[in-house]
Structures are given as structure tokens and as C-alpha cells.
Amino acid sequence: MIVAVPHQATDQATDQSADQSTDPAPPRTARLHRPLTVAEAVEILADGDAEILAGGTDLVPALRARQREPRRLVALRRVLELRSRGASANMLIIGAGVTYHDLTGWSLSPGLAAMARVVGSPQIRNTGTVGGALGTANPRGDLLTFLSAVGTEIVINSARGARTVDVASFLATGLAPTELVTAVRLPRPCGPQVYLKIGSRQAASAALVSCALVVDRVHERVTCAIGGIAHQPTRPAAAEEFVRQGVDWSTGTIPADVVAGFGELVAEAAGAVPDPLPDDVGVSAAYRRHAAGVLAARAVGRCLPAAAPGAIPGSAGPGSAGPGSAGRFRS
Amino acid sequence: MNNDGCARGDIAGGSDGDAAALAGCGTGRRVSYQLYIDGGIRLVADAWLAESLLGVLRDHLGVMSVKDACEQGRCGSCSVLMDGRLVASCTVLAADAAGAVVTTVAGLGAGGPARAVRAAFLAHGAVQCGFCTPGFVVAVTDLLARRPDADEDEIREALAGNICRCTGYGRIMAAIRSIQDTRR
């Protein structure tokens, strides 16, 4: 039996010495499965000690650096049934093998398309998949923030059958090693959707803070998710309710003080998460909380036009009940 | 094509018997398989299963135009086309690329659009140290094939995944604009 031993990090300097013929500890990965169907894939996963290879943008570098050494790999590139996407009257269904590039320009979901367009670089968008983003569940993942805002069901298959779980529970509990994310189901858009993020360089690093905001003109609702604050996207429930009451749904406009108050409530919610991500180098948690409020106010302002001053009576406008200092979060 | 004869270090292909998913049987955890590289079939012999396409191209097949820098899919210096799509070869598992058509800068063709890109890079001095150049030529050729009339914002966005550490982006932009001008 060969035991994996700790291996020094592979970087540019040690690249040549990492040549496999001189490597003292051979990689543990011994088998690659390339199933053609979901049924084949979950059967292989049922045997255990296997990692799923979706787009490879996270896993392949980790394999190369020997941060991960699964005994077996299950590559999904040839499972064509995972690459489909479609819509019913009120739902969108997207296969786990759909790439960001495939979502770019998808007319059925302009918000999702706009989000996909700002993920990483063309190289990453051409390979990274919906299922891969969920499997990796990077707290800074763009897609996770968006799916959390719209309210998404994750379809999971295993050899024992299929189950469906909402995205928040999925991110809280994760996948069993024998399970495979096969699709996501989300409501068809019923209004404007915006995805905004702040970071250093889009193509080379994940967003520090992200905000997805979804307006539902039919059900008169605004939902919002903030990424980069906690280990999974944060849904600021109080802020969502505040803005729902503050919008004039007959005209779809929003008073400036509601926009500002919304930003403050989102920043407040970001400060109250039970499991905040630690301070980054040069980027404090306090900055990220502030940025969350700025992004949320900007997002709602982009989705809903400003109400004409005085259009909403002060007594009826719930905006008057919100936190003060209107305009503080306007950029 | 399954090869259950291999105790370990093997590739289990699909049930369709796809010849391109040639399952190899190597010693230990090494495997052999074929890749389509730049229009030819190349045999990869005794590679570790977990190797990236970048590693296999350079270390096993001697394709040195594919550059090895960040190994995290961030810098674009290892860019190739895989089934016609621009990818960072460091994020592709080599053994899983069996059956796919891989095109490096050398496989873009001696004539046609790639030749124009190379000529424009030379004419505009869009090459400084040259390390990022093969990746850029692949990315630019891909961009101009998809979006021949891309405006400056679109060009910059399309090349965001290719980093030039000499920061010679201005010359690269000029080269691309000159190609677009000559096509009009």
C-alpha cells in the first residue's frame, strides 16, 4: 500500500525538479473514469474514494500542486446530458456541465448571463461549470452569490436516486462523496437582476465582495445575496423586507432614502453574520461589510429607477422608518 | 473501451469504445494514451494520471511554446484551443483531453488569420520578453475569429486572461487594431 506523503508546494522554481521520474512519492491517483451518462457516473462514485472532475479550473491545479490526491477521478466532460439547459413556463433548469461561456448571452436569463460574463477570464469561462462552482463552493464564487439571491434548487443524484435541496442548505451541508450535482433549477426572471462585485483583477482573482440583487415585479419582492462576507452568501432578510415595503410597485420606482437605508441594512446584516470570513491581507472584514452596503445600494438603484421627489407621501412610505443619513451609500 | 486487465493506473473509457479514449496500461500509476495535438496524433507514454495538459505538452511531448507560469489558470501563458475553445491548459487534465482536438500556437496554421496575427505582433513590437506571446497569439486569433470587429473594450476583456508581465499591452492593442484595419 502506498501512503501519500506531504509534498512541498510546487511552484515555478521547483517546476523542473517536480519531474515525475525523480519524484520520490508517486501521485496517489490511480484511475480515471470517463463515464458517458449520469447513471454510470453515480455508480462509480458509489464505490467511494473518488473526486469529481468537472471543468477542472480548481481541481487540476490542486492535483498538480498535490494539494489533493484522490485515489480515483471521475471526469464528467463526456457526460453530455449534463450540458443541457432549458426552461419551463416558470423555471430555468441548467445542467451541471453547462459552462459560464454557455450562460453568457443566454436570453432567457439576462441577469445570469451578465453574471457569467464577469466570471474570471475567457479561459475560465470556457471551462468552469455550474456543477464545479457548487462542488467547490468557494465563498467568493460569483455563481453562488447569484443562485443564492434568486432562490435555487440543487438537483443531486446518487446511485440511490435523486434529491433536491435549496442552495442555502446545500452550501451549509455539502455533498456526500457518493453524490453528484446534476442540475440547478431557478425561477425565470420576473424583473431586473443585477450582479456587482469588487475585487482586484477580475480575470486573475476572485471577487472580494459580491452582490446579486433580483427584483420580482410579479410577486413584488426584492431578494439580495452578498458574497465574500461569510462562508456562504448572506441573505439580508431585514433589508429585503425593508426595500420591499419601500418600493412603489405600481410604478416600479424607489425613493432615494429607501436606497440609502437598504445599503445600511445590508451592511448591518453583513456585520451580524455568525461565521465571518477572516480579515484578508490588506482587506479587513470592516471594509468588506462597508463594500457590501455600497454594492447593495448601487444594485437596487440600477434595478429600480428613482422615484420623483415627493412622489411618495412620507407618512405612507416605509422609507421614513429606515435608518437615516440618506445618500451616505450613494457612490 | 474498458481495460479491466489493468489493476491500477488505468483509464476507464466510456462504453462506446471511443478509440480516442484509448485506455492505456502502464506501470504503477502511469498511463499511456493518445492526444490530438496540432492536427497529429501524439502518443503520451507513461504519464501520471493526475498530470495537466500543460505538463504533458511540455514534459512528455516537448511542446515548449505552451508556457508554464502560474499553474492556476490565471495568467494565460499556457493558452491553447481545445475543441475550438480557448482554455488554460494547466486547468485541463491531460488524460481527459483524449479525444479532444488540441491546438497550440504552432497548430494555428502557417497562413490565414494566425499568420496575420504573428506578422502584426512583429510589425508593432508587441513582443518584449516573449514569454506571454504564444498564449496571446492563440487568444488573439481566437478573438478575431469569433469577433472580427471587436471594439477596444471587448478586446481588452477578451485578453483579460492573458497577462504580460512586461506590460506591453499598448503594442498588443495596436497590433490587433492594425489587423482589423487591414481587413476593412
XYZ file of N, CA, C and O in Angstrom, chain A residues 135-259:
500
model
N -19.699 22.402 -6.467
C -18.875 21.384 -5.814
C -17.741 22.016 -5.034
O -17.431 21.609 -3.914
N -17.110 23.037 -5.616
C -16.011 23.718 -4.931
C -16.536 24.601 -3.812
O -15.932 24.700 -2.747
N -17.689 25.256 -4.071
C -18.342 26.119 -3.067
C -17.384 27.128 -2.462
O -17.359 27.339 -1.253
N -16.582 27.757 -3.307
C -15.723 28.847 -2.858
C -16.604 29.984 -2.333
O -17.512 30.436 -3.029
N -16.365 30.457 -1.084
C -17.232 31.503 -0.542
C -17.239 32.774 -1.387
O -18.113 33.612 -1.240
N -16.250 32.934 -2.259
C -16.211 34.121 -3.113
C -16.736 33.823 -4.518
O -16.568 34.624 -5.432
N -17.326 32.661 -4.701
C -17.773 32.289 -6.044
C -18.907 33.173 -6.540
O -19.892 33.397 -5.835
N -18.754 33.674 -7.757
C -19.766 34.564 -8.329
C -21.117 33.868 -8.445
O -22.150 34.415 -8.097
N -21.083 32.645 -8.967
C -22.337 31.944 -9.239
C -23.116 31.677 -7.952
O -24.339 31.759 -7.929
N -22.395 31.352 -6.870
C -23.086 31.036 -5.615
C -23.885 32.238 -5.134
O -25.004 32.098 -4.644
N -23.296 33.432 -5.254
C -23.997 34.638 -4.822
C -25.266 34.819 -5.638
O -26.341 35.080 -5.095
N -25.143 34.636 -6.941
C -26.313 34.844 -7.796
C -27.403 33.813 -7.499
O -28.578 34.158 -7.340
N -27.005 32.546 -7.413
C -28.001 31.492 -7.162
C -28.666 31.677 -5.807
O -29.848 31.365 -5.631
N -27.917 32.193 -4.827
C -28.499 32.428 -3.504
C -29.536 33.540 -3.559
O -30.537 33.493 -2.845
N -29.296 34.540 -4.389
C -30.243 35.650 -4.464
C -31.541 35.229 -5.142
O -32.618 35.643 -4.718
N -31.458 34.438 -6.192
C -32.688 34.100 -6.916
C -33.461 32.968 -6.244
O -34.638 32.781 -6.542
N -32.807 32.237 -5.342
C -33.501 31.104 -4.728
C -33.476 29.923 -5.672
O -34.260 29.843 -6.609
N -32.534 29.028 -5.450
C -32.248 27.967 -6.410
C -32.371 26.618 -5.737
O -32.023 26.467 -4.569
N -32.861 25.666 -6.498
C -32.853 24.275 -6.039
C -31.712 23.547 -6.724
O -31.506 23.691 -7.930
N -31.002 22.752 -5.944
C -29.891 21.963 -6.484
C -30.387 20.529 -6.638
O -30.915 19.950 -5.678
N -30.232 19.978 -7.817
C -30.632 18.592 -8.060
C -29.389 17.711 -7.913
O -28.363 17.967 -8.544
N -29.502 16.729 -7.042
C -28.361 15.880 -6.704
C -28.734 14.430 -6.980
O -29.794 13.965 -6.562
N -27.859 13.741 -7.696
C -28.101 12.327 -7.973
C -27.065 11.460 -7.266
O -25.918 11.870 -7.081
N -27.499 10.286 -6.895
C -26.570 9.266 -6.414
C -27.111 7.935 -6.897
O -28.175 7.879 -7.525
N -26.385 6.881 -6.599
C -26.826 5.561 -7.054
C -28.183 5.207 -6.454
O -28.906 4.360 -6.972
N -28.540 5.904 -5.356
C -29.818 5.589 -4.705
C -30.969 6.432 -5.230
O -32.092 6.296 -4.770
N -30.685 7.356 -6.128
C -31.763 8.166 -6.691
C -31.417 9.634 -6.683
O -30.260 9.997 -6.495
N -32.435 10.469 -6.876
C -32.218 11.908 -6.943
C -32.859 12.584 -5.753
O -33.850 12.102 -5.198
N -32.275 13.706 -5.337
C -32.912 14.535 -4.322
C -32.707 15.988 -4.706
O -31.847 16.321 -5.529
N -33.517 16.838 -4.106
C -33.437 18.266 -4.398
C -33.286 19.009 -3.086
O -33.925 18.653 -2.099
N -32.419 20.008 -3.092
C -32.183 20.762 -1.864
C -32.003 22.227 -2.257
O -31.513 22.522 -3.346
N -32.447 23.144 -1.377
C -32.262 24.556 -1.737
C -30.800 24.943 -1.538
O -30.069 24.299 -0.789
N -30.404 26.006 -2.216
C -28.979 26.315 -2.310
C -28.370 26.618 -0.945
O -27.226 26.234 -0.672
N -29.127 27.258 -0.048
C -28.572 27.584 1.265
C -28.268 26.310 2.051
O -27.192 26.170 2.643
N -29.208 25.350 2.043
C -28.959 24.088 2.751
C -27.815 23.341 2.098
O -26.991 22.720 2.775
N -27.780 23.402 0.762
C -26.705 22.714 0.059
C -25.348 23.246 0.499
O -24.423 22.488 0.799
N -25.231 24.577 0.564
C -23.940 25.162 0.916
C -23.608 24.914 2.387
O -22.440 24.857 2.763
N -24.636 24.768 3.215
C -24.392 24.506 4.628
C -23.951 23.067 4.866
O -23.097 22.805 5.717
N -24.520 22.138 4.121
C -24.240 20.727 4.415
C -23.337 20.060 3.393
O -22.678 19.080 3.697
N -23.315 20.564 2.175
C -22.427 19.981 1.158
C -22.961 18.675 0.607
O -24.107 18.285 0.818
N -22.080 18.026 -0.119
C -22.421 16.799 -0.836
C -21.825 15.604 -0.127
O -20.719 15.694 0.408
N -22.520 14.493 -0.174
C -21.892 13.244 0.242
C -20.920 12.821 -0.863
O -21.121 13.165 -2.030
N -19.867 12.078 -0.496
C -18.868 11.711 -1.514
C -19.447 10.868 -2.645
O -18.841 10.772 -3.715
N -20.596 10.250 -2.395
C -21.185 9.406 -3.436
C -22.178 10.158 -4.302
O -22.794 9.573 -5.187
N -22.328 11.483 -4.042
C -23.353 12.249 -4.741
C -22.759 13.130 -5.829
O -21.587 13.517 -5.778
N -23.619 13.468 -6.771
C -23.220 14.298 -7.903
C -24.282 15.370 -8.127
O -25.477 15.055 -8.209
N -23.847 16.638 -8.200
C -24.778 17.701 -8.597
C -25.042 17.548 -10.085
O -24.098 17.503 -10.882
N -26.301 17.421 -10.462
C -26.601 17.224 -11.878
C -27.251 18.443 -12.526
O -27.159 18.611 -13.730
N -27.924 19.272 -11.736
C -28.596 20.431 -12.335
C -28.945 21.438 -11.257
O -28.919 21.131 -10.058
N -29.267 22.644 -11.682
C -29.871 23.632 -10.786
C -31.175 24.094 -11.417
O -31.308 24.134 -12.640
N -32.130 24.408 -10.548
C -33.429 24.908 -11.014
C -33.691 26.244 -10.352
O -33.594 26.364 -9.135
N -33.991 27.248 -11.147
C -34.233 28.562 -10.584
C -35.426 29.204 -11.275
O -35.749 28.846 -12.408
N -36.084 30.120 -10.570
C -37.255 30.746 -11.192
C -36.856 31.603 -12.376
O -35.788 32.215 -12.385
N -37.706 31.643 -13.381
C -37.453 32.538 -14.512
C -37.553 33.974 -14.048
O -38.357 34.296 -13.166
N -36.734 34.857 -14.606
C -36.736 36.239 -14.125
C -38.083 36.919 -14.319
O -38.758 36.717 -15.319
N -38.488 37.691 -13.307
C -39.726 38.468 -13.374
C -39.429 39.930 -13.122
O -40.217 40.636 -12.490
N -38.267 40.379 -13.553
C -37.902 41.766 -13.328
C -36.406 41.931 -13.469
O -35.707 40.977 -13.805
N -35.907 43.138 -13.202
C -34.469 43.383 -13.371
C -33.625 42.579 -12.381
O -34.063 42.312 -11.255
N -32.428 42.196 -12.827
C -31.481 41.489 -11.967
C -30.105 42.101 -12.202
O -29.739 42.362 -13.338
N -29.379 42.285 -11.124
C -28.055 42.900 -11.250
C -27.054 42.106 -10.432
O -27.381 41.610 -9.343
N -25.857 41.953 -10.971
C -24.768 41.345 -10.215
C -23.589 42.304 -10.232
O -23.143 42.733 -11.303
N -23.109 42.666 -9.054
C -21.973 43.588 -8.935
C -20.914 42.964 -8.050
O -21.230 42.217 -7.122
N -19.658 43.275 -8.341
C -18.619 42.777 -7.453
C -17.448 43.739 -7.390
O -17.262 44.572 -8.276
N -16.683 43.577 -6.316
C -15.491 44.387 -6.099
C -14.327 43.423 -5.900
O -14.458 42.436 -5.177
N -13.220 43.710 -6.540
C -12.044 42.859 -6.357
C -10.843 43.519 -6.967
O -10.899 44.665 -7.411
N -9.749 42.774 -7.023
C -8.529 43.379 -7.542
C -8.499 43.289 -9.066
O -8.594 44.279 -9.758
N -8.402 42.093 -9.601
C -8.368 41.943 -11.043
C -9.282 40.783 -11.389
O -9.000 39.630 -11.021
N -10.347 41.094 -12.093
C -11.399 40.105 -12.329
C -10.863 38.800 -12.879
O -11.230 37.714 -12.443
N -9.972 38.900 -13.869
C -9.553 37.697 -14.573
C -8.627 36.828 -13.731
O -8.458 35.658 -14.014
N -8.000 37.428 -12.732
C -6.963 36.676 -12.032
C -7.301 36.349 -10.587
O -6.604 35.558 -9.962
N -8.340 36.963 -10.035
C -8.636 36.651 -8.639
C -10.127 36.777 -8.389
O -10.828 37.511 -9.092
N -10.570 36.069 -7.370
C -11.996 36.064 -7.066
C -12.408 37.408 -6.478
O -11.591 38.158 -5.944
N -13.706 37.688 -6.556
C -14.226 38.938 -6.004
C -14.026 38.965 -4.494
O -14.142 37.945 -3.816
N -13.733 40.153 -3.965
C -13.668 40.302 -2.511
C -15.070 40.323 -1.934
O -15.366 39.671 -0.945
N -15.919 41.104 -2.549
C -17.314 41.202 -2.133
C -18.168 41.199 -3.392
O -17.803 41.822 -4.394
N -19.274 40.493 -3.340
C -20.167 40.492 -4.488
C -21.600 40.662 -4.004
O -21.912 40.382 -2.840
N -22.435 41.133 -4.896
C -23.830 41.381 -4.548
C -24.701 41.032 -5.745
O -24.495 41.551 -6.843
N -25.644 40.147 -5.535
C -26.649 39.863 -6.561
C -27.983 40.369 -6.037
O -28.341 40.118 -4.879
N -28.689 41.091 -6.869
C -29.982 41.639 -6.464
C -31.013 41.335 -7.538
O -30.755 41.540 -8.728
N -32.137 40.800 -7.092
C -33.160 40.314 -8.015
C -34.482 40.966 -7.655
O -34.940 40.869 -6.517
N -35.071 41.644 -8.622
C -36.376 42.268 -8.401
C -37.433 41.391 -9.059
O -37.292 40.994 -10.214
N -38.467 41.083 -8.308
C -39.579 40.295 -8.828
C -40.794 41.216 -8.904
O -41.461 41.480 -7.898
N -41.063 41.710 -10.112
C -42.157 42.664 -10.267
C -43.519 41.986 -10.128
O -44.517 42.633 -9.817
N -43.568 40.678 -10.369
C -44.838 39.965 -10.302
C -45.246 39.741 -8.842
O -46.363 40.045 -8.439
N -44.325 39.223 -8.052
C -44.637 38.940 -6.654
C -44.261 40.108 -5.732
O -44.354 39.988 -4.514
N -43.790 41.202 -6.331
C -43.448 42.410 -5.584
C -42.477 42.104 -4.454
O -42.804 42.246 -3.265
N -41.293 41.684 -4.878
C -40.284 41.225 -3.930
C -38.916 41.661 -4.423
O -38.680 41.733 -5.631
N -38.041 41.902 -3.478
C -36.634 42.121 -3.822
C -35.820 41.136 -2.992
O -35.997 41.057 -1.778
N -34.965 40.359 -3.652
C -34.087 39.473 -2.902
C -32.643 39.817 -3.246
O -32.342 40.299 -4.330
N -31.779 39.563 -2.268
C -30.402 40.026 -2.388
C -29.488 39.030 -1.701
O -29.854 38.447 -0.675
N -28.339 38.780 -2.265
C -27.343 37.943 -1.603
C -25.989 38.638 -1.706
O -25.669 39.258 -2.724
N -25.226 38.529 -0.620
C -23.901 39.138 -0.565
C -22.872 38.020 -0.430
O -22.971 37.183 0.465
N -21.890 38.008 -1.309
C -20.811 37.022 -1.228
C -19.552 37.653 -0.661
O -19.375 38.869 -0.719
N -18.698 36.811 -0.107
C -17.402 37.287 0.383
C -17.418 37.768 1.821
O -16.425 38.294 2.326
N -18.557 37.606 2.497
C -18.656 38.043 3.892
C -18.519 36.846 4.833
O -17.763 36.878 5.794
N -19.277 35.808 4.530
C -19.266 34.610 5.360
C -18.888 33.417 4.483
O -18.549 33.588 3.311
N -18.966 32.226 5.037
C -18.571 31.047 4.278
C -19.583 30.663 3.221
O -19.318 29.801 2.398
N -20.745 31.268 3.287
C -21.672 31.146 2.165
C -22.391 32.477 2.014
O -22.375 33.301 2.922
N -22.990 32.718 0.843
C -23.611 34.027 0.629
C -24.635 34.372 1.712
O -25.347 33.509 2.215
N -24.679 35.657 2.057
C -25.547 36.156 3.116
C -26.814 36.721 2.504
O -26.753 37.506 1.567
N -27.955 36.324 3.050
C -29.233 36.902 2.616
C -29.697 37.875 3.690
O -30.074 37.456 4.786
N -29.673 39.174 3.426
C -30.082 40.154 4.437
C -31.607 40.287 4.483
O -32.188 41.150 3.819
N -32.244 39.442 5.291
C -33.701 39.344 5.273
C -34.379 40.663 5.655
O -35.355 41.084 5.016
N -33.857 41.326 6.687
C -34.488 42.573 7.132
C -34.389 43.641 6.047
O -35.337 44.394 5.799
N -33.250 43.677 5.381
C -33.061 44.665 4.315
C -33.986 44.377 3.135
O -34.552 45.293 2.532
N -34.153 43.103 2.828
C -35.050 42.723 1.729
C -36.482 43.167 2.025
O -37.185 43.694 1.159
N -36.907 42.950 3.265
C -38.268 43.315 3.643
C -38.434 44.842 3.634
O -39.450 45.372 3.171
N -37.411 45.538 4.105
C -37.437 46.997 4.124
C -37.604 47.559 2.715
O -38.448 48.430 2.464
N -36.854 47.023 1.775
C -36.912 47.570 0.423
C -38.212 47.138 -0.261
O -38.790 47.879 -1.051
N -38.730 45.976 0.092
C -39.997 45.534 -0.487
C -41.115 46.524 -0.132
O -41.939 46.876 -0.968
N -41.071 46.956 1.108
C -42.100 47.899 1.529
C -41.850 49.296 0.979
O -42.777 50.081 0.838
N -40.591 49.594 0.684
C -40.257 50.950 0.263
C -40.477 51.225 -1.211
O -40.572 52.370 -1.631
N -40.549 50.164 -2.012
C -40.707 50.354 -3.456
C -42.158 50.701 -3.769
O -43.086 50.152 -3.174
N -42.355 51.633 -4.695
C -43.692 51.884 -5.218
C -43.915 50.896 -6.356
O -43.439 51.092 -7.482
N -44.598 49.804 -6.053
C -44.685 48.705 -7.021
C -45.561 49.043 -8.227
O -45.464 48.395 -9.259
N -46.432 50.049 -8.073
C -47.278 50.394 -9.219
C -46.445 51.023 -10.331
O -46.710 50.829 -11.513
N -45.397 51.753 -9.943
C -44.548 52.385 -10.953
C -43.180 51.716 -11.036
O -42.412 51.984 -11.959
N -42.868 50.872 -10.063
C -41.544 50.247 -10.046
C -40.428 51.227 -9.760
O -39.318 51.074 -10.259
N -40.730 52.231 -8.945
C -39.703 53.216 -8.598
C -39.372 53.122 -7.115
O -40.115 52.545 -6.322
N -38.245 53.718 -6.767
C -37.770 53.597 -5.389
C -37.263 54.959 -4.915
O -36.484 55.611 -5.620
N -37.692 55.421 -3.745
C -37.203 56.705 -3.233
C -35.733 56.616 -2.823
O -35.262 55.552 -2.413
N -35.049 57.723 -2.924
C -33.609 57.746 -2.630
C -33.317 57.319 -1.196
O -32.308 56.649 -0.939
N -34.189 57.686 -0.258
C -33.878 57.322 1.139
C -34.046 55.826 1.368
O -33.389 55.251 2.242
N -34.894 55.182 0.573
C -35.022 53.724 0.678
C -33.753 53.049 0.159
O -33.242 52.088 0.747
N -33.227 53.586 -0.941
C -31.970 53.045 -1.479
C -30.876 53.133 -0.425
O -30.170 52.157 -0.145
